[in-house]
XYZ file of C-alpha atoms in Angstrom:
684
model
C -16.594 33.504 -12.781
C -17.144 34.031 -16.528
C -13.491 33.169 -17.140
C -13.904 29.896 -15.201
C -17.019 28.946 -17.226
C -15.148 29.685 -20.460
C -12.251 27.447 -19.356
C -14.697 24.637 -18.521
C -16.346 24.954 -21.938
C -12.978 24.827 -23.706
C -11.934 21.764 -21.691
C -15.216 20.032 -22.579
C -14.697 20.746 -26.299
C -11.105 19.518 -26.177
C -12.131 16.267 -24.456
C -14.923 15.701 -26.990
C -12.461 16.183 -29.867
C -10.088 13.626 -28.286
C -12.900 11.067 -27.911
C -14.060 11.530 -31.521
C -10.455 11.029 -32.690
C -10.269 7.782 -30.669
C -13.546 6.604 -32.238
C -12.100 7.175 -35.716
C -8.938 5.261 -34.757
C -11.093 2.300 -33.675
C -13.043 2.553 -36.935
C -9.764 2.363 -38.878
C -8.545 -0.543 -36.661
C -5.625 1.554 -35.361
C -5.853 -0.334 -32.080
C -2.468 0.527 -30.552
C -2.941 4.259 -31.066
C -6.532 4.080 -29.767
C -5.491 2.130 -26.665
C -2.746 4.645 -25.836
C -5.107 7.589 -26.388
C -7.786 6.027 -24.150
C -5.255 5.414 -21.376
C -4.075 9.025 -21.651
C -7.671 10.317 -21.509
C -8.464 8.201 -18.417
C -5.305 9.481 -16.687
C -6.148 13.126 -17.466
C -9.705 12.756 -16.167
C -8.870 10.619 -13.114
C -9.882 13.503 -10.796
C -13.406 13.612 -12.226
C -12.839 16.554 -14.565
C -14.864 15.040 -17.446
C -18.516 15.987 -17.966
C -21.089 13.181 -17.557
C -21.553 13.044 -21.349
C -17.808 12.723 -22.052
C -17.407 10.179 -19.243
C -20.183 8.043 -20.790
C -18.638 8.447 -24.266
C -15.311 7.181 -22.866
C -17.044 4.102 -21.346
C -18.613 3.303 -24.733
C -15.216 3.568 -26.476
C -13.551 1.374 -23.845
C -16.115 -1.375 -24.530
C -15.703 -0.877 -28.301
C -11.913 -1.142 -27.864
C -12.364 -4.455 -26.070
C -14.572 -5.809 -28.867
C -12.114 -4.694 -31.566
C -9.102 -6.159 -29.719
C -10.763 -9.512 -28.890
C -12.845 -10.827 -31.761
C -14.163 -13.635 -29.552
C -15.443 -11.376 -26.758
C -19.231 -11.956 -26.478
C -21.294 -12.929 -23.437
C -24.442 -11.921 -21.574
C -22.517 -9.675 -19.144
C -21.038 -7.641 -22.003
C -24.444 -7.499 -23.686
C -26.024 -6.169 -20.472
C -23.274 -3.572 -20.202
C -23.793 -2.489 -23.824
C -27.564 -2.217 -23.317
C -27.085 -0.104 -20.199
C -24.694 2.233 -22.022
C -27.175 2.559 -24.905
C -29.991 3.455 -22.486
C -27.806 6.007 -20.709
C -26.728 7.540 -24.021
C -30.349 7.818 -25.191
C -31.175 9.717 -21.985
C -28.531 12.386 -22.714
C -29.997 15.601 -24.180
C -28.726 16.581 -27.644
C -25.938 13.967 -27.869
C -26.687 12.024 -31.099
C -23.054 10.972 -31.734
C -22.697 9.386 -28.296
C -26.001 7.529 -28.717
C -24.918 6.408 -32.211
C -21.584 5.122 -30.855
C -23.389 3.216 -28.069
C -25.875 1.661 -30.539
C -23.035 0.773 -32.937
C -21.162 -1.009 -30.133
C -24.340 -2.816 -29.042
C -24.945 -3.926 -32.635
C -21.438 -5.376 -33.004
C -21.959 -7.413 -29.831
C -25.433 -8.576 -30.903
C -24.028 -9.658 -34.271
C -21.404 -11.795 -32.557
C -24.160 -13.386 -30.470
C -26.135 -14.028 -33.713
C -28.841 -11.478 -32.873
C -28.617 -10.238 -36.448
C -32.015 -8.582 -36.769
C -31.561 -6.715 -33.494
C -28.112 -5.599 -34.636
C -29.504 -4.303 -37.955
C -32.177 -2.345 -36.069
C -29.543 -0.689 -33.848
C -27.348 0.136 -36.863
C -30.246 1.730 -38.740
C -30.945 3.996 -35.780
C -27.218 4.777 -35.381
C -26.962 5.672 -39.079
C -29.912 8.077 -38.783
C -28.306 9.787 -35.770
C -24.900 10.135 -37.483
C -26.094 11.415 -40.866
C -27.030 14.883 -39.623
C -23.794 15.469 -37.667
C -21.327 15.833 -40.542
C -19.323 12.723 -39.573
C -19.175 10.991 -42.958
C -16.498 8.475 -41.982
C -18.479 7.315 -38.940
C -21.634 7.013 -41.064
C -19.718 4.931 -43.624
C -18.378 2.727 -40.809
C -21.961 2.055 -39.669
C -22.959 1.080 -43.215
C -19.983 -1.279 -43.387
C -21.070 -2.787 -40.079
C -24.507 -3.351 -41.603
C -22.789 -5.194 -44.455
C -20.816 -7.279 -41.963
C -23.980 -8.187 -40.022
C -25.726 -9.180 -43.265
C -22.729 -11.387 -44.085
C -22.765 -13.039 -40.646
C -26.522 -13.538 -40.935
C -26.067 -15.084 -44.402
C -28.422 -12.480 -45.887
C -26.290 -12.293 -49.022
C -28.951 -11.025 -51.422
C -29.748 -8.159 -49.026
C -26.014 -7.469 -48.764
C -25.624 -7.186 -52.521
C -28.651 -4.861 -52.668
C -27.093 -2.671 -49.965
C -23.814 -2.553 -51.902
C -25.655 -1.568 -55.098
C -27.284 1.332 -53.185
C -24.098 2.595 -51.531
C -21.309 2.060 -54.074
C -22.611 4.573 -56.663
C -21.717 7.365 -54.217
C -18.330 5.881 -53.333
C -16.599 9.158 -54.244
C -18.075 10.646 -51.057
C -16.874 7.754 -48.885
C -13.486 7.185 -47.278
C -11.194 4.714 -49.092
C -11.225 2.359 -46.110
C -15.061 2.266 -46.095
C -15.138 1.591 -49.850
C -12.620 -1.231 -49.450
C -14.568 -2.896 -46.659
C -17.880 -2.673 -48.525
C -16.344 -4.169 -51.688
C -14.834 -7.035 -49.672
C -18.215 -7.753 -48.003
C -20.019 -7.757 -51.365
C -17.330 -10.010 -52.896
C -17.766 -12.412 -49.982
C -21.511 -12.558 -50.682
C -20.828 -13.412 -54.347
C -18.298 -16.067 -53.277
C -20.693 -17.848 -50.918
C -23.638 -17.717 -53.359
C -21.481 -19.029 -56.224
C -19.993 -21.790 -54.094
C -23.376 -22.894 -52.742
C -24.681 -23.149 -56.318
C -21.497 -25.042 -57.344
C -21.246 -22.493 -60.180
C -18.538 -23.164 -62.796
C -15.380 -21.066 -62.874
C -16.671 -18.595 -65.487
C -20.062 -18.005 -63.879
C -21.198 -14.358 -63.391
C -21.083 -14.657 -59.601
C -17.418 -15.774 -59.703
C -16.578 -13.004 -62.135
C -18.311 -10.445 -59.877
C -16.469 -11.851 -56.843
C -13.049 -11.478 -58.496
C -13.910 -8.067 -59.955
C -14.940 -6.695 -56.564
C -11.815 -8.083 -54.862
C -9.643 -6.558 -57.600
C -11.504 -3.240 -57.230
C -10.901 -3.364 -53.465
C -7.200 -4.090 -54.066
C -6.924 -1.085 -56.406
C -8.526 1.197 -53.798
C -6.160 -0.045 -51.089
C -3.034 0.355 -53.258
C -4.072 3.792 -54.558
C -4.676 5.181 -51.079
C -1.810 3.480 -49.249
C -3.949 1.098 -47.162
C -1.178 -1.465 -46.729
C -2.973 -3.879 -44.408
C -6.180 -3.739 -46.469
C -4.173 -4.406 -49.656
C -2.633 -7.509 -48.102
C -6.102 -8.726 -47.078
C -7.263 -8.289 -50.702
C -4.229 -10.223 -51.975
C -5.118 -13.026 -49.574
C -8.752 -13.094 -50.772
C -7.720 -13.083 -54.446
C -5.085 -15.770 -53.906
C -7.758 -18.051 -52.463
C -10.418 -17.265 -55.090
C -7.910 -17.745 -57.955
C -6.572 -20.950 -56.418
C -10.161 -22.233 -56.102
C -11.719 -21.356 -59.474
C -9.248 -19.169 -61.359
C -5.748 -18.930 -62.739
C -3.066 -20.474 -60.507
C -0.459 -18.122 -61.968
C -2.503 -15.163 -60.793
C -3.055 -16.903 -57.457
C 0.732 -17.335 -57.111
C 1.287 -13.604 -57.803
C -1.155 -12.623 -55.068
C 0.378 -15.145 -52.675
C 3.886 -13.780 -53.360
C 2.639 -10.295 -52.453
C 1.927 -11.645 -48.982
C 5.674 -11.969 -48.301
C 5.630 -8.287 -47.318
C 6.772 -7.695 -43.659
C 3.460 -5.940 -43.026
C 1.776 -9.353 -43.185
C 2.693 -9.763 -39.535
C 0.567 -6.705 -38.694
C -2.289 -8.158 -40.743
C -2.038 -11.436 -38.820
C -2.335 -9.504 -35.555
C -5.459 -7.633 -36.747
C -7.221 -10.458 -38.632
C -7.566 -13.770 -36.831
C -6.888 -16.682 -39.165
C -4.896 -14.651 -41.731
C -1.874 -16.940 -41.418
C -4.029 -20.043 -41.779
C -5.689 -18.553 -44.865
C -2.277 -17.940 -46.456
C -1.264 -21.554 -45.806
C -4.554 -22.863 -47.263
C -4.038 -20.832 -50.466
C -0.434 -22.059 -50.741
C -1.466 -25.745 -50.522
C -4.349 -25.328 -52.996
C -2.051 -23.612 -55.508
C 0.552 -26.400 -55.162
C -2.121 -29.059 -55.765
C -3.600 -27.293 -58.770
C -0.136 -26.716 -60.264
C 1.216 -30.222 -59.626
C -2.013 -32.274 -59.501
C -0.218 -34.930 -57.447
C -1.748 -37.137 -54.781
C 0.878 -35.922 -52.298
C -0.192 -32.309 -52.781
C -3.853 -33.308 -52.396
C -3.066 -35.178 -49.167
C -1.397 -32.017 -47.855
C -4.691 -30.137 -48.431
C -6.612 -32.879 -46.591
C -4.049 -32.906 -43.753
C -4.342 -29.146 -43.380
C -8.139 -29.451 -43.071
C -7.576 -32.019 -40.294
C -5.353 -29.528 -38.483
C -8.025 -26.845 -38.808
C -10.559 -29.032 -36.988
C -8.720 -28.362 -33.732
C -8.711 -24.618 -34.327
C -11.563 -22.680 -32.762
C -13.002 -19.236 -32.359
C -12.450 -16.748 -35.150
C -10.502 -19.182 -37.399
C -13.497 -21.433 -38.133
C -14.107 -19.640 -41.430
C -10.716 -20.896 -42.757
C -11.789 -24.493 -42.167
C -15.084 -23.745 -43.922
C -13.121 -22.463 -46.951
C -10.981 -25.621 -46.829
C -14.109 -27.814 -46.793
C -15.556 -25.878 -49.738
C -12.305 -26.442 -51.668
C -12.259 -30.186 -50.941
C -15.945 -30.537 -51.857
C -15.401 -28.670 -55.160
C -12.157 -30.390 -56.265
C -12.456 -33.824 -54.642
C -13.839 -35.382 -57.821
C -11.037 -33.856 -59.938
C -8.453 -35.142 -57.456
C -9.854 -38.649 -57.734
C -10.984 -38.602 -54.118
C -14.790 -38.572 -54.246
C -14.956 -39.850 -50.680
C -13.144 -36.779 -49.384
C -15.510 -34.545 -51.400
C -18.567 -36.266 -49.922
C -17.110 -36.098 -46.412
C -16.372 -32.395 -46.882
C -19.949 -31.814 -48.055
C -21.279 -33.577 -44.942
C -18.992 -31.479 -42.760
C -20.288 -28.333 -44.458
C -23.840 -29.454 -43.739
C -22.894 -29.933 -40.080
C -21.487 -26.412 -40.035
C -24.732 -25.057 -41.517
C -26.802 -27.026 -39.002
C -24.780 -25.701 -36.063
C -25.151 -22.195 -37.428
C -28.923 -22.564 -37.796
C -29.234 -23.970 -34.264
C -27.281 -20.998 -32.947
C -29.518 -18.591 -34.862
C -32.634 -20.359 -33.527
C -31.284 -20.222 -29.995
C -30.824 -16.474 -30.232
C -34.121 -15.741 -31.987
C -35.995 -15.491 -28.688
C -33.378 -13.059 -27.414
C -33.852 -10.933 -30.533
C -37.613 -10.869 -29.888
C -36.936 -9.806 -26.325
C -34.739 -7.015 -27.668
C -37.616 -5.775 -29.808
C -39.980 -5.899 -26.828
C -37.413 -4.100 -24.673
C -36.997 -1.450 -27.362
C -40.755 -0.878 -27.505
C -40.832 -0.714 -23.722
C -38.068 1.872 -23.817
C -40.061 3.962 -26.286
C -43.116 3.842 -24.013
C -40.946 4.867 -21.078
C -39.553 7.756 -23.145
C -43.089 8.946 -23.920
C -43.977 8.759 -20.228
C -40.843 10.698 -19.380
C -41.789 13.330 -21.955
C -45.216 13.797 -20.367
C -43.650 13.923 -16.931
C -41.156 16.493 -18.262
C -44.020 18.715 -19.396
C -45.576 18.541 -15.958
C -42.246 19.354 -14.404
C -41.852 22.380 -16.683
C -45.201 23.730 -15.490
C -44.223 23.078 -11.904
C -40.894 24.792 -12.482
C -42.608 27.858 -13.917
C -44.654 28.212 -10.737
C -41.608 27.562 -8.665
C -39.676 30.238 -10.576
C -42.326 32.798 -9.677
C -41.948 31.893 -6.014
C -38.192 32.075 -6.317
C -38.419 35.565 -7.842
C -40.310 36.775 -4.778
C -37.817 35.052 -2.514
C -34.948 36.626 -4.474
C -36.375 40.115 -3.956
C -36.601 39.448 -0.217
C -33.076 38.100 -0.153
C -31.770 41.168 -1.972
C -33.247 43.361 0.764
C -31.663 41.160 3.417
C -28.393 41.237 1.485
C -28.280 45.050 1.573
C -28.762 44.932 5.352
C -26.073 42.271 5.610
C -23.652 44.331 3.488
C -24.063 47.243 5.882
C -23.390 44.945 8.823
C -20.371 43.467 7.028
C -19.006 46.979 6.411
C -19.289 47.765 10.104
C -17.686 44.420 10.958
C -14.906 45.091 8.451
C -14.151 48.430 10.080
C -14.079 46.773 13.501
C -11.754 44.078 12.142
C -9.404 46.683 10.687
C -9.250 48.519 14.025
C -8.625 45.210 15.802
C -5.888 44.273 13.308
C -4.236 47.660 13.897
C -4.229 47.089 17.663
C -2.964 43.514 17.162
C -0.181 44.786 14.896
C 0.848 47.409 17.469
C 0.793 44.802 20.246
C 2.765 42.383 18.063
C 5.392 45.078 17.467
C 5.679 45.657 21.204
C 6.020 41.912 21.822
C 8.701 41.635 19.141
C 10.682 44.433 20.764
C 10.298 42.751 24.158
C 11.333 39.411 22.646
C 14.436 40.965 21.070
C 15.323 42.608 24.387
C 14.851 39.288 26.207
C 16.996 37.492 23.622
C 19.681 40.143 24.021
C 19.590 39.692 27.785
C 19.873 35.922 27.415
C 22.862 36.385 25.089
C 24.480 38.714 27.606
C 23.827 36.236 30.440
C 25.279 33.382 28.370
C 28.260 35.546 27.470
C 28.679 36.463 31.121
C 28.617 32.821 32.179
C 31.108 31.995 29.452
C 33.425 34.839 30.461
C 33.242 33.807 34.132
C 34.024 30.222 33.198
C 36.916 31.282 30.980
C 38.290 33.563 33.694
C 37.950 30.848 36.309
C 39.641 28.218 34.184
C 42.434 30.499 32.989
C 43.098 32.052 36.418
C 44.525 28.853 37.894
C 47.207 28.101 35.246
C 48.008 31.782 34.732
C 48.244 32.331 38.528
C 50.588 29.377 38.838
C 52.678 30.707 35.949
C 52.906 34.175 37.539
C 53.861 32.645 40.895
C 56.619 30.546 39.261
C 57.842 33.575 37.309
C 57.926 35.643 40.544
C 59.991 33.002 42.323
C 62.374 32.824 39.341
C 62.681 36.630 39.435
C 63.446 36.633 43.199
C 66.001 33.844 42.832
C 67.664 35.645 39.963
C 68.033 38.844 42.083
C 69.390 36.813 44.994
C 71.883 35.013 42.722
C 73.000 38.300 41.206
C 73.585 39.733 44.722
C 75.714 36.708 45.703
C 77.766 37.045 42.559
C 78.390 40.741 43.187
C 79.464 40.125 46.794
C 81.517 37.077 45.863
C 79.798 34.972 48.506
C 78.495 32.162 46.265
C 78.448 28.834 48.049
C 78.060 25.546 46.277
C 75.118 24.371 48.382
C 73.244 27.672 47.915
C 73.867 27.573 44.175
C 72.559 24.000 44.040
C 69.398 24.925 45.941
C 68.845 27.980 43.731
C 69.210 25.886 40.530
C 66.777 23.282 41.873
C 64.284 25.985 42.776
C 64.608 27.613 39.339
C 64.038 24.237 37.638
C 60.891 23.542 39.666
C 59.518 26.996 38.996
C 60.311 26.672 35.281
C 58.445 23.349 35.158
C 55.500 24.926 36.967
C 55.419 27.812 34.472
C 55.672 25.391 31.533
C 52.833 23.167 32.805
C 50.638 26.138 33.550
C 51.154 27.683 30.128
C 50.565 24.283 28.491
C 47.289 23.937 30.404
C 46.234 27.431 29.348
C 47.167 26.662 25.746
C 45.108 23.444 25.793
C 42.176 25.381 27.181
C 42.471 27.966 24.402
C 42.597 25.185 21.773
C 39.395 23.670 23.168
C 37.781 27.086 23.032
C 38.739 27.369 19.373
C 36.978 24.048 18.764
C 33.713 25.758 19.721
C 34.052 28.217 16.786
C 31.880 27.500 13.771
C 34.711 28.801 11.596
C 36.921 25.797 12.410
C 38.311 23.887 9.439
C 35.984 21.131 8.245
C 37.288 17.573 7.925
C 36.786 15.840 4.565
C 34.341 12.910 4.493
C 35.716 9.413 3.866
C 34.626 5.748 3.939
C 35.466 3.879 7.154
C 34.272 1.086 9.454
C 32.477 2.416 12.555
C 32.963 -0.842 14.466
C 36.720 -0.797 13.818
C 36.895 2.856 14.931
C 34.960 2.002 18.108
C 37.243 -0.935 18.955
C 40.420 1.137 18.357
C 39.120 3.973 20.551
C 38.250 1.551 23.372
C 41.660 -0.099 23.011
C 43.341 3.314 23.466
C 41.317 3.885 26.626
C 41.697 0.319 27.927
C 44.461 1.214 30.367
C 42.341 3.951 31.942
C 39.306 1.644 32.014
C 41.312 -1.088 33.751
C 42.774 1.416 36.210
C 39.276 2.652 37.086
C 37.966 -0.933 37.313
C 35.338 -0.325 34.609
C 33.694 -3.403 33.035
C 32.783 -2.807 29.358
C 30.026 -4.652 27.498
C 29.655 -4.436 23.710
C 26.662 -4.936 21.418
C 27.706 -4.208 17.841
C 28.134 -6.041 14.523
C 31.441 -7.189 13.064
C 31.445 -4.446 10.440
C 29.422 -1.315 9.788
C 30.509 0.881 6.832
C 29.956 4.637 7.067
C 30.839 7.704 4.969
C 31.709 10.877 6.897
C 34.364 12.691 8.964
C 36.043 9.756 10.726
C 38.356 11.794 12.982
C 35.482 13.969 14.193
C 33.561 10.829 15.232
C 36.711 9.518 16.927
C 37.037 12.769 18.911
C 33.388 12.457 19.965
C 33.907 8.876 21.187
C 37.045 9.889 23.134
C 35.251 12.807 24.818
C 32.275 10.625 25.771
C 34.508 7.858 27.165
C 36.597 10.430 29.042
C 33.436 12.017 30.464
C 32.121 8.611 31.605
C 35.428 7.583 33.229
C 36.275 10.906 34.909
C 32.783 12.021 35.975
C 30.140 9.325 35.675
C 31.920 6.197 37.007
C 34.564 7.688 39.255
C 32.647 7.061 42.480
C 30.710 3.925 41.364
C 31.080 0.750 43.438
C 30.787 -1.606 40.454
C 31.470 0.629 37.424
C 29.981 -0.705 34.175
C 29.847 0.783 30.694
C 27.658 -0.620 27.898
C 28.324 0.349 24.267
C 25.873 -0.552 21.457
C 25.811 0.138 17.708
C 22.620 -0.343 15.660
C 21.324 0.606 12.221
C 17.825 2.084 11.953
C 16.757 2.766 8.353
C 19.646 4.883 6.929
C 21.026 6.045 10.282
C 23.572 4.821 12.809
C 22.389 4.775 16.442
C 25.261 4.702 19.003
C 24.463 4.392 22.715
C 26.850 4.644 25.704
C 25.271 3.837 29.077
C 26.964 3.838 32.485
C 25.722 3.015 35.984
C 27.483 5.954 37.589
C 26.376 8.917 39.657
C 24.044 10.384 37.006
C 23.081 14.019 36.479
C 20.543 16.006 38.474
C 17.372 17.280 36.832
C 18.492 20.884 37.411
C 21.872 20.362 35.735
C 20.702 18.231 32.782
C 19.466 21.143 30.580
C 22.845 22.949 30.962
C 25.325 20.141 30.301
C 26.008 21.385 26.740
C 26.737 24.976 27.848
C 30.406 25.963 27.514
C 32.308 25.958 30.864
C 29.482 24.284 32.705
C 30.739 21.481 34.969
C 29.556 19.900 38.173
C 33.234 19.787 39.262
C 34.336 23.198 37.992
C 37.639 24.073 39.611
C 38.284 20.510 40.699
C 38.266 18.503 37.454
C 37.661 19.494 33.823
C 36.945 22.763 32.094
C 33.275 22.142 31.273
C 33.948 22.115 27.509
C 33.796 18.400 26.635
C 30.077 18.057 25.918
C 29.988 21.480 24.202
C 32.637 20.280 21.754
C 30.789 16.956 21.345
C 27.511 18.639 20.426
C 29.277 20.972 17.974
C 30.988 18.012 16.247
C 27.819 15.872 16.143
C 25.480 18.567 14.824
C 27.758 20.634 12.565
C 30.300 18.141 11.193
C 28.514 14.786 11.482
C 25.051 16.287 10.741
C 23.479 14.153 13.456
C 21.699 14.480 16.781
C 22.719 13.871 20.385
C 20.403 13.112 23.317
C 21.270 12.544 26.991
C 19.033 10.738 29.494
C 20.050 10.624 33.146
C 18.773 10.483 36.701
C 20.771 11.249 39.792
C 22.218 8.021 41.208
C 20.883 5.858 38.300
C 23.508 6.420 35.624
C 23.555 8.194 32.265
C 22.809 7.221 28.649
C 24.133 9.179 25.666
C 22.497 8.434 22.293
C 23.939 9.587 18.962
C 21.876 9.383 15.745
C 24.130 9.876 12.697
C 23.511 9.511 8.943
C 25.455 6.597 7.445
C 26.201 8.630 4.303
């Protein structure tokens, strides 16, 4: 029992380690690896082997995986699911990391639905839970999510304050967390500088470029290829907007790396951002009206884009509004400014629409805290009740121990009785086995006796005829010798003697041939007979050839044959063995079943059932009695023994069907109603 508990504890620890590794993969945006690991975990725990805590942790990570994979996933159903998971995680005892993961997931979803204040509240609580668990990378990821929410909520001053608090201890953070925080802070500087229409050398622009360059250095130093490409993209746009076009071109050229494809898969709109930077650089380098029209045309294309790529159009509008005057197209600059105002209005309406939901979240959170306090008080009452109940259980346990000692004594007595009974059963079983072996031996002797009698009966006739012919030949030879010695040989007597010797010789030859044929059929019953090699052949063709060989006998007996079989039916097996079986069955039907029938008919059908061949031969002959039917496969059993046949045909048939063709044979018959033989054989 202790060993089983230890195994369960080890399994629980191993599953928890796997789930934490998956959470880190999702934090690092290693989506393919995380998806494969989640699928593997679900397969391993399909039988319900995961603890409730690990099962809930897995559900949280599955929802987080969906949010990471689909940046546009956000609706009330998902929000309800995230809230339910957060409540369930909070109810778990001593599971701060699971609760933090659930709150982090809920915050990401609330941020997408513009519930920014609610999301920041959840992230603050998640950060508190994670700090004391030694998971620095997860804590940094939560701080980066706070920065992202501040960016989405356009709380740029708060974002810069958060960055100033966190970045001084960047040496204790993971490179990926540092990179993300620098990018978020640079974005805040970009938006603030652009909204103020700050000139190119303004402090905010300088801070924006410095932070992006710092982020690029971190990514390159630590081998964060995808993050480095994202920084190149950001710098190419910033430089093309307010900086040096030569530098912008260098950053844009860096995006020719094959890994850009991976970046495009992870960051929606990355390809559009690259194209926007390319067109801005071309305009700033050439300053031509054609290049400017290409920028305007690209902004028109972006209007039809939706979802996560809206920010690229916003950047395009900012660029047109900033440079429209320099391009000699003040109308486009004004139109871009109006479009930006529309974007801001839509954003504010969305924030206003979700404000009531955020208030409801706060109320729900307070309600949850009240419920937790009530549960705590109820838990205290339950503890007191359990203490009293434990005292009662101790008394009950003492009584049960007394009853258990009495029961053990009774079980010992019952065990002894069982052992005595098993000994008697074993002795009786031994006696029955001896009786069974004796009965089997008797049955073998009876079968051997019947076989010997049949052999003797069948061999007596040809051997008796042979001995009689040999005796006559011997007598004629003595008589001929006497005539020769006396010189009284007459031509007529010599002719009669020669004729008699010829007849007797023929009789001896036929008798010995019959005995030889009988011996050959006996040898066919031996399991040591040579096995025929399997080959490919057409069963229907074999059936038609066999019937053609027997057609003369069928016509002579007046038998009408009916066929039900396809044109072709390929089979792999011992063809000659199956041919011998068909000949024996046809011979048996002609000689025994239909010999006395008034209107003899024989129906032959071939069918395929699954991977087996089913062959049926049915006649309307005399049939077989119920007493004789169980013995028809016994060697030397025949209803016409001594008159026709040796009683070996069906014995040989069964041996060929079961041992060489690996099939089954079944016979159905009633006296006076005909007989049906059914063979079931494997096609290969």
